[in-house]
XYZ file of C-alpha atoms in Angstrom:
216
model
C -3.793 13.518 8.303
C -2.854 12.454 4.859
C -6.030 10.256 4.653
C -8.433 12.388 5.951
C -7.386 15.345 4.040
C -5.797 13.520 0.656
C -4.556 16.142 -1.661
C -5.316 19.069 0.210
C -2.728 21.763 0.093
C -1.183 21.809 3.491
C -2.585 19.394 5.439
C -2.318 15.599 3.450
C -0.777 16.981 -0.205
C 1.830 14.647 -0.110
C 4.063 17.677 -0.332
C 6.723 15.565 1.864
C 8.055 13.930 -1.238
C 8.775 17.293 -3.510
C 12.179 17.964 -3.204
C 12.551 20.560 -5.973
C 15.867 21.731 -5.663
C 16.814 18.287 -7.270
C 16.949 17.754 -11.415
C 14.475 14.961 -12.230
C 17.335 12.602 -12.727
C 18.892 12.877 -9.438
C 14.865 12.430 -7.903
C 13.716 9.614 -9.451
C 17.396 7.658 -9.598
C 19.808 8.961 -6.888
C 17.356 10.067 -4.419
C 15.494 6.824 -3.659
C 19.158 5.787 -2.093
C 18.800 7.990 0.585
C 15.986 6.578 1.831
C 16.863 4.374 4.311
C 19.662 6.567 5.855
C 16.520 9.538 5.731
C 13.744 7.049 7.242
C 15.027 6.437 11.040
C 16.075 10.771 10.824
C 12.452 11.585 9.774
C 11.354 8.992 12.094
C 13.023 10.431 15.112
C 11.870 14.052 13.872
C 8.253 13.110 13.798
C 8.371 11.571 17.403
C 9.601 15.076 18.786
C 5.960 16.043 18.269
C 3.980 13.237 19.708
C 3.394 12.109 23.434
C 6.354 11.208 25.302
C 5.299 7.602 26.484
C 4.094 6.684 22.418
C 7.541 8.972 21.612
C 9.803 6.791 23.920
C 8.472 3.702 22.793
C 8.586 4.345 18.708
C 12.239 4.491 19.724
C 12.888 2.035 21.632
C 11.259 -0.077 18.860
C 13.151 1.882 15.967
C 16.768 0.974 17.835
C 15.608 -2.417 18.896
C 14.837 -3.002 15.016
C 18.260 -1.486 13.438
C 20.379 -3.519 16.408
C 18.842 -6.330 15.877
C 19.549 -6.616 12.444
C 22.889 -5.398 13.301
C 23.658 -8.542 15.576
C 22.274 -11.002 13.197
C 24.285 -10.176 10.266
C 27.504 -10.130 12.644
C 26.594 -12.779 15.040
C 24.756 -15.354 12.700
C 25.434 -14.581 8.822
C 28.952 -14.597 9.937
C 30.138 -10.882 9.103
C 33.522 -10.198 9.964
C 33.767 -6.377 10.538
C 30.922 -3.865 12.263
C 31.442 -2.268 8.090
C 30.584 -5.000 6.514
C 27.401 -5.731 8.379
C 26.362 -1.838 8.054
C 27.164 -1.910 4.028
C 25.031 -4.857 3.795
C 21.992 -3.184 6.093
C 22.431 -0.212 3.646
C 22.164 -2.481 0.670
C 19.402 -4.480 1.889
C 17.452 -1.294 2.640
C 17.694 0.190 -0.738
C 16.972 -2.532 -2.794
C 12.894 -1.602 -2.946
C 13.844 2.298 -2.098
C 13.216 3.127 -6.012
C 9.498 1.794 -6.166
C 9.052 2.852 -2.586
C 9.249 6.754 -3.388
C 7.732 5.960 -6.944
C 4.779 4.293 -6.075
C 4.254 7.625 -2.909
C 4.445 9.961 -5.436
C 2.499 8.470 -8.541
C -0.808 7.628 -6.463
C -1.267 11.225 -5.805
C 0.841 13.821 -7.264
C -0.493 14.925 -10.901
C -3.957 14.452 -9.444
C -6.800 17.364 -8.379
C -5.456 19.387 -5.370
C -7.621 21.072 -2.894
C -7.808 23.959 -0.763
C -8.327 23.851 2.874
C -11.189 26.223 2.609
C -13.128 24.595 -0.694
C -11.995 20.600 -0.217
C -15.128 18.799 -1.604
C -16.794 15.834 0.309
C -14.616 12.666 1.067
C -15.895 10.420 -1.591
C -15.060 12.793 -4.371
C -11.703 13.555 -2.235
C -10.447 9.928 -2.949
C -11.842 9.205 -6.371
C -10.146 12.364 -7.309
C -7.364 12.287 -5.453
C -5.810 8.693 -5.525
C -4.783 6.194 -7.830
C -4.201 2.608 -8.107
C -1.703 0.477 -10.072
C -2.098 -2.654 -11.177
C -1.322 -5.846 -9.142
C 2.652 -6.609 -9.164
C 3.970 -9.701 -7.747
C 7.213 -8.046 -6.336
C 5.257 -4.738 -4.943
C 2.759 -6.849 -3.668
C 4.851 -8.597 -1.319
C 6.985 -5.919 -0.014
C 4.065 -3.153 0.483
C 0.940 -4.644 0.238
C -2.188 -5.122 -1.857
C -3.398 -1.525 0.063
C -0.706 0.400 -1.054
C -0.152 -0.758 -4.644
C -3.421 -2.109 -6.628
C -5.689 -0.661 -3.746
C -4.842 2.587 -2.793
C -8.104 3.673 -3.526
C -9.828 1.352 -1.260
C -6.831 1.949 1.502
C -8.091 5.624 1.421
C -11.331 4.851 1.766
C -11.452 2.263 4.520
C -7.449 3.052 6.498
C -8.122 0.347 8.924
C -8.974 -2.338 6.370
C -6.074 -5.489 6.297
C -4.371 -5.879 2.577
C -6.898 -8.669 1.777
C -9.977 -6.957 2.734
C -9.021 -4.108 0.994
C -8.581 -6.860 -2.430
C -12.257 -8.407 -1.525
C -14.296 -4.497 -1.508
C -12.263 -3.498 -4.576
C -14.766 -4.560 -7.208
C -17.384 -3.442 -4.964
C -15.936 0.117 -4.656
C -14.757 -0.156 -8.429
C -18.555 -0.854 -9.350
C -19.978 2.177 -6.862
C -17.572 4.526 -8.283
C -18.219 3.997 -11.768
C -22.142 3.586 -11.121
C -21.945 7.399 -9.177
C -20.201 8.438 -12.539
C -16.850 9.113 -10.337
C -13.574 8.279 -11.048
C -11.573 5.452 -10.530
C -7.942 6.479 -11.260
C -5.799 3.225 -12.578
C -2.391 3.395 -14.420
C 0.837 1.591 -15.358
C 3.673 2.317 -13.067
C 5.966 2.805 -16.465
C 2.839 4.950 -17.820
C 3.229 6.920 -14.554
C 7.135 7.216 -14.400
C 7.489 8.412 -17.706
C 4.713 10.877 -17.141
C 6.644 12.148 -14.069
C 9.895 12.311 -16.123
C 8.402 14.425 -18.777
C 6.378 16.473 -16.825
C 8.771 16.799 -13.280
C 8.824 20.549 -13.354
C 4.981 21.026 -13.586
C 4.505 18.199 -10.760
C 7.767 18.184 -8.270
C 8.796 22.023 -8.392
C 6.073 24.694 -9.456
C 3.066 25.171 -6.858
C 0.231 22.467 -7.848
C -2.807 24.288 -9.180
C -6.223 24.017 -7.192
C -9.813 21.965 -8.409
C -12.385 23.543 -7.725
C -15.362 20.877 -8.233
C -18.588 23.232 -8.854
C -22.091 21.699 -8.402
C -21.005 18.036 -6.752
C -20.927 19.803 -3.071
């Protein structure tokens, strides 16, 4: 849903992340810790609406993951008390959570929105709709080429690995630009001071709509 429809109101809007009874301090500082107690609760909410059989075995796999890591930290890293080994899965889990929700909310929100009625053709969808930052070593390694310096391309192509999506980004860099389209790039500290000065108008009041006239 969210990449066939990017940035349209309703349907892939990214309107998941807004959580606007929250100041912008508590959002972009104390929020991000919540993450990985909210993950496996969103997780199990979203399998409520899909088949049983694909339902059953997301959970098996979710439960299979958290025990796991469970028994190794008690049974092999030599934790002492079932506490101990859940503090440290807590820590462990929050240690990327700040970038995480950064990097979901700056490579869309602030951009053109679209209506489900009006949404313009895919290729102006993306270019519009999705930005890249630039390659980090650290975010690299934990999410991926696709969803840090290629998000663009990751939009374009979903099913494309993390290093095909680096070998086609010139190519879709040099299409874009030829077809006069944009090709969103920014800093991530460009984009999360942006978001800290302008939180109201992005994370709590309705986004406005783009209408693109004369490009259908």
């Amino acid at each position: 849903m969210h990449h066939g429809h990017t940035n349209v109101l309703g349907l892939g809007d990214s309107s998941t992340w807004r959580l606007p009874f929250l100041n912008r301090y508590a959002y972009m500082f104390l929020a991000p810790l919540l993450i990985p107690v909210i993950t496996p609760l969103v997780a199990v909410e979203r399998l409520r609406k899909a088949e049983l059989g694909m339902a059953l075995r997301g959970l098996a796999l979710v439960s299979l993951g958290l025990y796991s890591h469970y028994w190794l930290l008690l049974n092999v890293s030599g934790f002492r008390s079932p506490c101990s080994a859940l503090a440290c899965m807590l820590v462990t889990r929050s240690l990327l959570a700040h970038p995480y929700l950064h990097v979901n909310i700056f490579q869309h929100i602030g951009l053109p929105m679209f209506s489900r009625d009006k949404k313009p053709q895919r290729i102006h969808m993306m270019s519009l709709g999705v930005l890249n930052l630039p390659r980090l070593p650290v975010l690299d390694w934990a999410f991926g080429h696709s969803i840090i310096s290629c998000h663009v391309e990751h939009h374009l192509f979903p099913r494309l690995s993390d290093n095909m999506c680096l070998k086609v980004k010139p190519v879709v860099s040099q299409f874009l630009h030829e077809k006069q389209l944009p090709y969103n790039e920014d800093t991530y500290l460009a984009r999360f001071w942006l978001f800290l000065s302008r939180y109201e108008e992005f994370m709590v009041q309705t986004p406005p709509i783009t209408e693109l006239v004369g490009l259908q």
